[in-house]
Coordinates of C-alpha atoms and ligand atoms in Angstrom, one line a residue:
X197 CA -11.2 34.2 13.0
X198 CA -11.4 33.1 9.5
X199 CA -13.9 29.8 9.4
X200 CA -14.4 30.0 5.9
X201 CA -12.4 26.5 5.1
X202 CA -12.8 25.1 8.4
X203 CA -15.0 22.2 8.1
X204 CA -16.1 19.8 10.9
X205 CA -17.0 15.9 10.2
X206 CA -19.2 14.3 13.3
X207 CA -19.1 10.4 13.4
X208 CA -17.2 7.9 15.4
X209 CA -13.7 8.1 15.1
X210 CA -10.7 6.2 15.1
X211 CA -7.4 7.4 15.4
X212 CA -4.1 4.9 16.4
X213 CA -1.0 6.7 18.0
X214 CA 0.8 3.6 18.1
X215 CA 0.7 0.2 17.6
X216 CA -1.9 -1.5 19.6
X217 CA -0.3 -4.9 20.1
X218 CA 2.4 -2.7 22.0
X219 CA 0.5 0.0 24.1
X220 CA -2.8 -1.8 24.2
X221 CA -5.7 1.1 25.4
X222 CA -3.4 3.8 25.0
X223 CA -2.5 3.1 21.1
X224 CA -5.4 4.5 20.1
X225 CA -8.3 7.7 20.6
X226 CA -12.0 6.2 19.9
X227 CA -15.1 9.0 20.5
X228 CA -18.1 7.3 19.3
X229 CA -19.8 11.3 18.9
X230 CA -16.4 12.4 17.3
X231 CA -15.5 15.8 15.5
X232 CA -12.4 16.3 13.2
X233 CA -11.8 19.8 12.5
X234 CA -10.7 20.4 8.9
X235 CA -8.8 23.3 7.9
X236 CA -6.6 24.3 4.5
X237 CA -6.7 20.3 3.9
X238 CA -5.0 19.7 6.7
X239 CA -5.7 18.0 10.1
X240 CA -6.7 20.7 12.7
X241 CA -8.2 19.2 15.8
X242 CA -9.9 15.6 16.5
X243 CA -12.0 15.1 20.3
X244 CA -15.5 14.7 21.8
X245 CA -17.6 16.7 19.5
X246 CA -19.8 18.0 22.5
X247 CA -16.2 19.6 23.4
X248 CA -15.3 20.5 19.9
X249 CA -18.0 22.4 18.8
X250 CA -18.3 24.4 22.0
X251 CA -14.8 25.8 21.5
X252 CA -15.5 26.5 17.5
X253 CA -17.1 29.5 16.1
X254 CA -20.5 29.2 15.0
X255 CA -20.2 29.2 11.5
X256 CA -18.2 26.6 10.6
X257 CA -19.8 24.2 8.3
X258 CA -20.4 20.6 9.9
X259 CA -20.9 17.6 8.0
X260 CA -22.8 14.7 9.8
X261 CA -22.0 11.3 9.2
X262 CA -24.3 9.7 11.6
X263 CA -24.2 5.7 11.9
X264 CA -20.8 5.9 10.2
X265 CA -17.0 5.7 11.2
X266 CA -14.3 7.8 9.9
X267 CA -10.3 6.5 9.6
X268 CA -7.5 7.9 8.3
X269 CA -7.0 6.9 4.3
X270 CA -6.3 3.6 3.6
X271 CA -2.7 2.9 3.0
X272 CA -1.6 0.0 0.6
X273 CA 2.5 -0.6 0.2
X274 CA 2.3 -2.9 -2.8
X275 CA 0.1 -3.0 -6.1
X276 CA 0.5 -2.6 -9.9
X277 CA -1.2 -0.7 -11.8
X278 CA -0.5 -2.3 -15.0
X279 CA -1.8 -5.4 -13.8
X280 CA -5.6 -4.2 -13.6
X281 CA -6.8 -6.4 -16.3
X282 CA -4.7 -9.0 -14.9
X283 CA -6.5 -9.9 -11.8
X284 CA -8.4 -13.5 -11.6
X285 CA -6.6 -15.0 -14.3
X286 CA -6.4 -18.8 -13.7
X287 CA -4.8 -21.5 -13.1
X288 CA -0.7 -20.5 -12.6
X289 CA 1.9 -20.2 -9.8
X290 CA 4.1 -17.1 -10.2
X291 CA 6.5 -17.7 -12.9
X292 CA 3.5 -19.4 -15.3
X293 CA 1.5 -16.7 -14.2
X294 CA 3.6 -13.6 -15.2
X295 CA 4.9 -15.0 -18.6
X296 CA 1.5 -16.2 -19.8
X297 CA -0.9 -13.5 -18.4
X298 CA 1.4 -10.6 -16.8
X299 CA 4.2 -10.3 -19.0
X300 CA 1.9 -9.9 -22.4
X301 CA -0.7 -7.4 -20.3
X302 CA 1.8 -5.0 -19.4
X303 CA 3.1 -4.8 -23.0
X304 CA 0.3 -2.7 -23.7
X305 CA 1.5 0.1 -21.7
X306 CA 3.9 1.1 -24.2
X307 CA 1.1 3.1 -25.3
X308 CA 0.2 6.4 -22.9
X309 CA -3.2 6.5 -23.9
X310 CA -3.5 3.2 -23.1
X311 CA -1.4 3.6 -19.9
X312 CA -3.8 6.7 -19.1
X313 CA -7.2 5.0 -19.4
X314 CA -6.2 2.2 -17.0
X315 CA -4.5 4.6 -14.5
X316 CA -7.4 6.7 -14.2
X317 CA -9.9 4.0 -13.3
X318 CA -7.0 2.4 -10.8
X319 CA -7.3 5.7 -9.0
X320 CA -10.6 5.7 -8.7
X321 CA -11.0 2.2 -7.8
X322 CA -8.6 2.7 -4.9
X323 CA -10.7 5.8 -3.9
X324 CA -13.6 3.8 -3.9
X325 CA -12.5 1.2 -2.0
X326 CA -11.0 4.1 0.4
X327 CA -7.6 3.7 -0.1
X328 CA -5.6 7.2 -0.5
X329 CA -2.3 6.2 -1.0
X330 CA -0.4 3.2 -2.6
X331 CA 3.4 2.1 -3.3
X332 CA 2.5 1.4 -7.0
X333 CA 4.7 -0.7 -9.8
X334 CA 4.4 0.9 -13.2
X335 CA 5.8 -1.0 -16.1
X336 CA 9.2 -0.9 -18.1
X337 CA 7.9 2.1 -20.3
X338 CA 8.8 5.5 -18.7
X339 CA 5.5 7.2 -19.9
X340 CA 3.5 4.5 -17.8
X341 CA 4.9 6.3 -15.0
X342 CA 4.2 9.5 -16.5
X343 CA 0.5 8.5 -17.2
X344 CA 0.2 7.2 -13.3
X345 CA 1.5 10.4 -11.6
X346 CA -0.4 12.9 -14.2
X347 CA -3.7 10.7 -13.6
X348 CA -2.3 11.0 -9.4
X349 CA -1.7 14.4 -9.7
X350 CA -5.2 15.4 -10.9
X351 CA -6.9 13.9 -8.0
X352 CA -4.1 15.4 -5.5
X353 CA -3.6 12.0 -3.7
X354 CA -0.6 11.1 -2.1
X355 CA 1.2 8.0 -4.0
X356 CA 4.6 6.5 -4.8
X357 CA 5.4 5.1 -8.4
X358 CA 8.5 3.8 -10.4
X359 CA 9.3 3.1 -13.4
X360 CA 10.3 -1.0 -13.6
X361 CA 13.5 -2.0 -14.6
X362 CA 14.0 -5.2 -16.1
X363 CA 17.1 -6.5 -18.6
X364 CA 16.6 -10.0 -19.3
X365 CA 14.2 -12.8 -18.8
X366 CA 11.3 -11.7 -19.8
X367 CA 10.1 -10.6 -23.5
X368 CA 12.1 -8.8 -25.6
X369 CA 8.9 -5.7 -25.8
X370 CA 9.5 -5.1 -21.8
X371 CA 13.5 -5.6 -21.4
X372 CA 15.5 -2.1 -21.2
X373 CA 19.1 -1.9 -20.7
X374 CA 21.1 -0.7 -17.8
X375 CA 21.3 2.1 -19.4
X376 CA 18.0 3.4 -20.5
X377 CA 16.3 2.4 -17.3
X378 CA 18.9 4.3 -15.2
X379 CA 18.1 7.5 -17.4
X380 CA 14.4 6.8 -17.3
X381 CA 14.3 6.7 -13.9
X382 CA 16.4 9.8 -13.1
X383 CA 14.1 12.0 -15.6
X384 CA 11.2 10.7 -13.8
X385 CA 13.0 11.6 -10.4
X386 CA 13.5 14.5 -11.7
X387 CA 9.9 15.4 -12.3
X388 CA 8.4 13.6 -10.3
X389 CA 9.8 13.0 -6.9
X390 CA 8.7 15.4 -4.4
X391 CA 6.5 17.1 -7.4
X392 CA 3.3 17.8 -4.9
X393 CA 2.1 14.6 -3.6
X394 CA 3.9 12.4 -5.5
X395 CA 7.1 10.3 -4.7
X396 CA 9.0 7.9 -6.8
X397 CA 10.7 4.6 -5.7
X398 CA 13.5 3.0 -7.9
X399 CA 12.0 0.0 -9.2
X400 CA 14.1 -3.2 -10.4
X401 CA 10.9 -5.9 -10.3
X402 CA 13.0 -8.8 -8.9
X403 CA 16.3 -10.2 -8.8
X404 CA 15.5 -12.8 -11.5
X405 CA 14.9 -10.0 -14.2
X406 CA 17.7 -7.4 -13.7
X407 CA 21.3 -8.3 -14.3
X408 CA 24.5 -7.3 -12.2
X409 CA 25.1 -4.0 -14.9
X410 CA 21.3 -3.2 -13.8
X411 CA 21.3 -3.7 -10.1
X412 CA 24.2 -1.2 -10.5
X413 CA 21.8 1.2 -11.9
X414 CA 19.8 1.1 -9.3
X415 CA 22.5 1.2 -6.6
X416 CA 23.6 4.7 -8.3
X417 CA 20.2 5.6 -8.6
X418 CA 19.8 5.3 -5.0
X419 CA 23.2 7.0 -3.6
X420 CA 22.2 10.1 -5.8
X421 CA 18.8 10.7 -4.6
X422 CA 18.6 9.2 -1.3
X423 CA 15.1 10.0 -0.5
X424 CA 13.4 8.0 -2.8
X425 CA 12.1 4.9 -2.7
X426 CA 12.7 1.4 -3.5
X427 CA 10.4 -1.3 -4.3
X428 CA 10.9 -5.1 -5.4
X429 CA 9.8 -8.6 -4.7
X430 CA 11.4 -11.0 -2.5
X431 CA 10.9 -14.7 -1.3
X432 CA 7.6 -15.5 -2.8
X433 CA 7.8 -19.1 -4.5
X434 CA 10.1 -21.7 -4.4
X435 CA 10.3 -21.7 -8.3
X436 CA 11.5 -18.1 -8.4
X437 CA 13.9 -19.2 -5.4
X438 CA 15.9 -21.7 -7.0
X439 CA 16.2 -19.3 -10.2
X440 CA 18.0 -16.8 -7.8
X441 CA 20.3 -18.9 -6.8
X442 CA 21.0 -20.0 -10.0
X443 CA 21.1 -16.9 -11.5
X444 CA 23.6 -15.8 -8.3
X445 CA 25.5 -18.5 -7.2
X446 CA 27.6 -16.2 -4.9
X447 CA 24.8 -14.4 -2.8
X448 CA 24.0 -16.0 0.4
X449 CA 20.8 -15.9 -0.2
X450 CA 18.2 -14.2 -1.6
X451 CA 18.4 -10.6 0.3
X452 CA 21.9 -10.9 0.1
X453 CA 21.5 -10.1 -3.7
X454 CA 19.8 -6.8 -2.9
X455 CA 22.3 -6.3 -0.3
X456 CA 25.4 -6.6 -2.5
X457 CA 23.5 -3.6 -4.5
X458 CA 23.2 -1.5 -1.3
X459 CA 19.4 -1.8 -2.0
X460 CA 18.2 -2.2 1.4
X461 CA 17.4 0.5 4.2
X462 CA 14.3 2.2 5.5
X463 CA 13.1 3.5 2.7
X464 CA 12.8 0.0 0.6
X465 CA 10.0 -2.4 0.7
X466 CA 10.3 -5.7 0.1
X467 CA 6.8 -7.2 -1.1
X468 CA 6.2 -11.0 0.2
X469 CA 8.9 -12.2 1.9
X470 CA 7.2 -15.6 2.7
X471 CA 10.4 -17.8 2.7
X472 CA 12.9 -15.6 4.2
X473 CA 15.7 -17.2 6.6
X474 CA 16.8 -15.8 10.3
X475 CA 19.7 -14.0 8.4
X476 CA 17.6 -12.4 5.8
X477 CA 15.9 -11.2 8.8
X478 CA 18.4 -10.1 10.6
X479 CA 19.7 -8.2 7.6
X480 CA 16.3 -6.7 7.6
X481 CA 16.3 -5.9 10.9
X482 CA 19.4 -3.9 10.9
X483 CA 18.9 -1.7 7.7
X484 CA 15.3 -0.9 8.9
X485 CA 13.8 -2.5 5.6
X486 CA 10.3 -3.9 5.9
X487 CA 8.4 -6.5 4.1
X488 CA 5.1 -6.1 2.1
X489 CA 2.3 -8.4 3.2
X490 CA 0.0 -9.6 0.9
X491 CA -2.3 -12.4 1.5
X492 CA -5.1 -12.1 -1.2
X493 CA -1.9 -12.5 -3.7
X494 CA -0.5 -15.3 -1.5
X495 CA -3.6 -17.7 -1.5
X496 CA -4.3 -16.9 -5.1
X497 CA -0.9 -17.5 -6.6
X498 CA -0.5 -20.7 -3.9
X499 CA 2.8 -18.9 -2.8
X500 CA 2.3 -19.7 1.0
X501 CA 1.9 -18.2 4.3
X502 CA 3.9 -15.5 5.1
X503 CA 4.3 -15.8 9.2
X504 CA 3.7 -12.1 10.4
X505 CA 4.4 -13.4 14.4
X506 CA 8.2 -14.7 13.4
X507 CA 8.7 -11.6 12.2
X508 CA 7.4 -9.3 15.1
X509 CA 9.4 -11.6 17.1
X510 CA 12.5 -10.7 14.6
X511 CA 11.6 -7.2 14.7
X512 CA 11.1 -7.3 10.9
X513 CA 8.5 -4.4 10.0
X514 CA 6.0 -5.3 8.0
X515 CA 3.1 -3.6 6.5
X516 CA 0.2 -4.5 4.5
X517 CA -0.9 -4.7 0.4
X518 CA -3.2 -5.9 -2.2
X519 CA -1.0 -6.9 -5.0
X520 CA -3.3 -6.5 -7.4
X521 CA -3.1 -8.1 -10.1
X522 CA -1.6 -11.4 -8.2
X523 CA -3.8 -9.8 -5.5
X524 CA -7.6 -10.3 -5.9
X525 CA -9.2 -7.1 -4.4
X526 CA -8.3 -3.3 -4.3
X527 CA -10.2 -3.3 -1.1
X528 CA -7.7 -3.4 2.4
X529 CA -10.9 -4.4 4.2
X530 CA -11.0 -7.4 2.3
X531 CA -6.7 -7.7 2.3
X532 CA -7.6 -7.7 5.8
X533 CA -9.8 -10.3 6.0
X534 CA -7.7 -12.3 4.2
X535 CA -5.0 -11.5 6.3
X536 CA -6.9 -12.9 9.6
X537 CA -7.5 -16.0 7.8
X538 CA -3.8 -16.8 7.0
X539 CA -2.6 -16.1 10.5
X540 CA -5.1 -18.5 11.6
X541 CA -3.5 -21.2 9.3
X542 CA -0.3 -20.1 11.3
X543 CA -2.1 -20.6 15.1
X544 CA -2.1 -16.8 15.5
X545 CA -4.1 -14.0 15.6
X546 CA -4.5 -10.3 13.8
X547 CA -6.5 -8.3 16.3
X548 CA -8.9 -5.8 14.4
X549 CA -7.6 -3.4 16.0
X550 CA -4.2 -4.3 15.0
X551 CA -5.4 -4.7 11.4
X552 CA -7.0 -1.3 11.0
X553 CA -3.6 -0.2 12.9
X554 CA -1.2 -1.5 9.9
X555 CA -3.8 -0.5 7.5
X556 CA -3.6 2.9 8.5
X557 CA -0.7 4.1 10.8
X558 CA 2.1 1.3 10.7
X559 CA 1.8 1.3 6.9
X560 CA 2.8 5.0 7.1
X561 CA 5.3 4.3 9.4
X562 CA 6.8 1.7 7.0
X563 CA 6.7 4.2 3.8
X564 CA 8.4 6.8 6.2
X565 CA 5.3 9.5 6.0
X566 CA 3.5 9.3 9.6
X567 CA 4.4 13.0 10.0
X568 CA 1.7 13.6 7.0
X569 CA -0.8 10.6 6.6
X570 CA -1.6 7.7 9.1
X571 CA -3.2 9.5 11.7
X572 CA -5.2 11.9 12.6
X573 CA -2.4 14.2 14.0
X574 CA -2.8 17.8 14.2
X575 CA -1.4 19.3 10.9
X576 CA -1.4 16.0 9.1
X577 CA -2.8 15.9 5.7
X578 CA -6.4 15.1 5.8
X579 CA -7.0 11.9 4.1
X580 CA -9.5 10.2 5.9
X581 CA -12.7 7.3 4.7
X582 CA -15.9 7.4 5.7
X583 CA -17.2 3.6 6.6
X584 CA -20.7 2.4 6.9
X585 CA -21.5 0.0 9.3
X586 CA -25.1 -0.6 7.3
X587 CA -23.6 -0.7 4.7
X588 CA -24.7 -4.3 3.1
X589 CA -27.8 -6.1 4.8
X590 CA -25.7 -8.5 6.8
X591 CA -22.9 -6.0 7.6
X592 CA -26.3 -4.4 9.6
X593 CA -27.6 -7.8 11.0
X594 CA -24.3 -8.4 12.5
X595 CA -23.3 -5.2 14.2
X596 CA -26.5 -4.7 15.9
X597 CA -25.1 -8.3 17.5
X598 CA -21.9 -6.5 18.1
X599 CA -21.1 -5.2 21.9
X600 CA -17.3 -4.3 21.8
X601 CA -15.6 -1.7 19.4
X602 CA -13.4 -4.8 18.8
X603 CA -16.5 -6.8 17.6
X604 CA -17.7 -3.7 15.4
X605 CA -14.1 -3.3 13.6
X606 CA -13.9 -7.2 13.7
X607 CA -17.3 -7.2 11.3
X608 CA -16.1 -4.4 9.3
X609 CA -13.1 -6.3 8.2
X610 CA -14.8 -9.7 7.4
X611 CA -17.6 -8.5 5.9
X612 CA -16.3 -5.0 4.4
X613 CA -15.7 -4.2 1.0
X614 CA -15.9 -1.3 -1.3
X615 CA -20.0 -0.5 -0.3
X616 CA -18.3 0.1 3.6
X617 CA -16.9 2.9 2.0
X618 CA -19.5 5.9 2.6
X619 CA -16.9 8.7 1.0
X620 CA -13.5 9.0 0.8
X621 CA -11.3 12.2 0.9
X622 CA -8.1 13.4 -0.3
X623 CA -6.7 16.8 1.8
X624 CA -10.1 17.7 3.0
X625 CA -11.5 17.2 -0.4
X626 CA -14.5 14.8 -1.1
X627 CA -12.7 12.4 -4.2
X628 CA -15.5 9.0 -3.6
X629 CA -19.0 9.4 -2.5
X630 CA -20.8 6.0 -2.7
X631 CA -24.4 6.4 -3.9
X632 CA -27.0 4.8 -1.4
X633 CA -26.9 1.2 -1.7
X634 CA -27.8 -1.3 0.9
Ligands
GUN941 N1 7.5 -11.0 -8.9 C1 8.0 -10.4 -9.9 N2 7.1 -9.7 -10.6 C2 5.9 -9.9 -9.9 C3 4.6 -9.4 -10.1 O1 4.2 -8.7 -11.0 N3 3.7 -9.9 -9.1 C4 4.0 -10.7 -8.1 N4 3.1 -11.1 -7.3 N5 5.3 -11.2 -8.0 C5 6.2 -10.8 -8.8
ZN942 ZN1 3.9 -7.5 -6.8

């Protein structure tokens, strides 16, 4: 047999098959001496490593990660690039916030060089922070798109991008036309979609800033390539409510605008989502949408407590994002954190094992891809992180308290950030490795 690109990795090792909330014990495989078997990028075998190695041949190379657990990659379902230098910015709710800080910062993306720089270290800041793919806004200008995937492309990781449309309300310097964004789009399609790793997702930003001629667009855009994505915002603030249903005075509410577009369906993620009625979820429900989760974004912008147990009990998928630049960290460790804290404002509870779950497998589920990322499935493509459970002083302190595996993850999350992450890797490949810090 031919070893030479079979590579073993020996840590503990995570792996969900399903959602733990559900199947409880049987969600999930846990081997605290794990092996995962490598091959061609892809996923070729995960067990007991004492079992493992026996059945491999003896040169294979094996890469010890003692003291360390290894996930699948990180999966984040809604961020913006553009919006890098946005993050912290003070003082606004969402409408105050995107015309006085956004709007202006994602002007500057006309130019590609400019578009580049920032894509490139938004890459490696996700890498760092172990995250390996991401449903990513660009900005109005086509060649931000370009920039993202080219910059995407380079380091082989699997991500979904689109080009935003937007006609009206907002500055003249980041309004197209029906028109121009529908031909935009379709040339980045073109390229793009499907182009090795990378997927695009239609785009119009939010219901406020397309009109009907636009919505249109996208609805064509969507009936001709039905694979691709779709990505907007939904529900967030009660400011950007009441402009919706002034702006459409015939939609029952706010969904009800992307449904008269035929906008919804499993493919199209809906980030926020906080003030949604029973028929928006309904509507949800039946066209297998699912909303985008994003506390760091929701406490910082004051936008309010999206309920994740009303919808499991609606059977409204959900996953979970950063929303950078509303969003204050790249890291899903900390999104995750955050995301414990506002279900305890709502008298519930986000397991840790749940947590890691969404982070990892029901995120892919969401974005359609758990045949290729998620899990550690055989033939899946091998993105996985490597986490440090010594990886700060107190991280250390606290786990050697720690009895449970729940306890361990539980610390992970609350205290994990971007120096949990040991090494992150993109189809087998090593794209992060943290220099020794403690
Ligand atoms: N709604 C419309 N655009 C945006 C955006 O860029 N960020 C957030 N958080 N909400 C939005
Ligand atoms: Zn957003």
């Amino acid at each position: 047999m031919n070893t030479q690109s079979t590579t073993v990795y020996r840590a503990a090792i995570l792996n969900f098959l399903s959602d733990p909330d559900i199947d409880g014990e049987s969600a999930y495989q846990f081997f605290q001496d794990g092996a995962l078997v490598i091959e061609h990028g892809k996923v070729k075998e995960l067990g007991e490593a004492s079992l493992v190695l026996a059945s491999l041949a003896t040169d294979v190379s094996i890469v010890n990660y003692q003291d360390h657990l290894i996930i699948p990659g990180l999966i984040d379902t809604h961020i913006h690039y553009p919006q890098v230098e946005v993050i912290a910015s003070y003082g606004e709710q969402l409408m105050d916030w995107l015309n006085n800080y956004t709007f202006p910062a994602e002007g500057q993306f006309e130019d590609k060089a400019y578009a580049s720089n920032i894509a490139n270290f938004f890459l490696d800041e996700l890498l760092k922070c172990g995250t390996t793919t991401a449903m990513v806004f660009g900005t109005v200008h086509k060649q931000s798109v370009e920039a993202f995937f080219e910059a995407s492309e380079k380091r082989n990781t699997r991500m979904i991008c689109g080009k935003v449309m937007m006609d009206r309300n907002a500055p003249e310097f980041l309004c197209d036309t029906p028109e121009s964004s529908y031909d935009d789009s379709k040339q980045l399609i073109e390229t793009w979609h499907n182009n090795g790793r990378q997927l695009y997702a239609v785009t119009p930003r939010f219901a406020i800033t397309s009109t009907h001629q636009q919505l249109q667009k996208a609805e064509q855009l969507l009936s001709e390539y039905p694979d691709v994505y779709m990505q907007t915002h939904i529900s967030e603030n009660k400011d950007e409510m009441a402009f919706v249903s002034e702006l459409f005075p015939q939609a029952k509410d706010y969904l009800d605008v992307y449904d008269q577009y035929n906008l919804l369906g499993k493919r199209s993620v809906f980030a926020h989502g906080i003030h949604l009625n029973n028929r928006e979820h309904q509507r949800l429900r039946e066209t297998e949408s699912s909303v985008s989760f994003c506390p760091t974004s929701n406490l910082f912008l004051g936008s309010g407590l999206l309920d994740i147990k009303k919808l499991e009990q609606q059977q409204v998928s959900y996953s979970v994002a950063t929303d950078v630049g509303g969003g204050t960290s790249f890291s899903m460790l900390q999104t995750l954190s955050e995301a414990y804290k506002v279900t305890q404002l709502n008298n519930n509870k986000l397991s840790p094992l749940k947590s890691l779950y969404l982070a990892t497998l029901g995120n892919a589920k969401t974005l359609q891809l758990d045949d290729k990322i998620g899990s550690f499935k055989k033939g899946n493509e091998a993105d996985f992180v490597v986490l440090d459970f010594n990886s700060t002083s107190i991280m250390s302190l606290k786990q050697k308290k720690c009895k449970t595996l729940a306890e361990k993850l539980f610390a992970m999350i609350i205290l994990g950030d971007d120096r949990a992450v040991k090494a992150t890797y993109v189809e087998g490949h090593c794209a992060h490795q943290r220099d020794a810090i403690r």
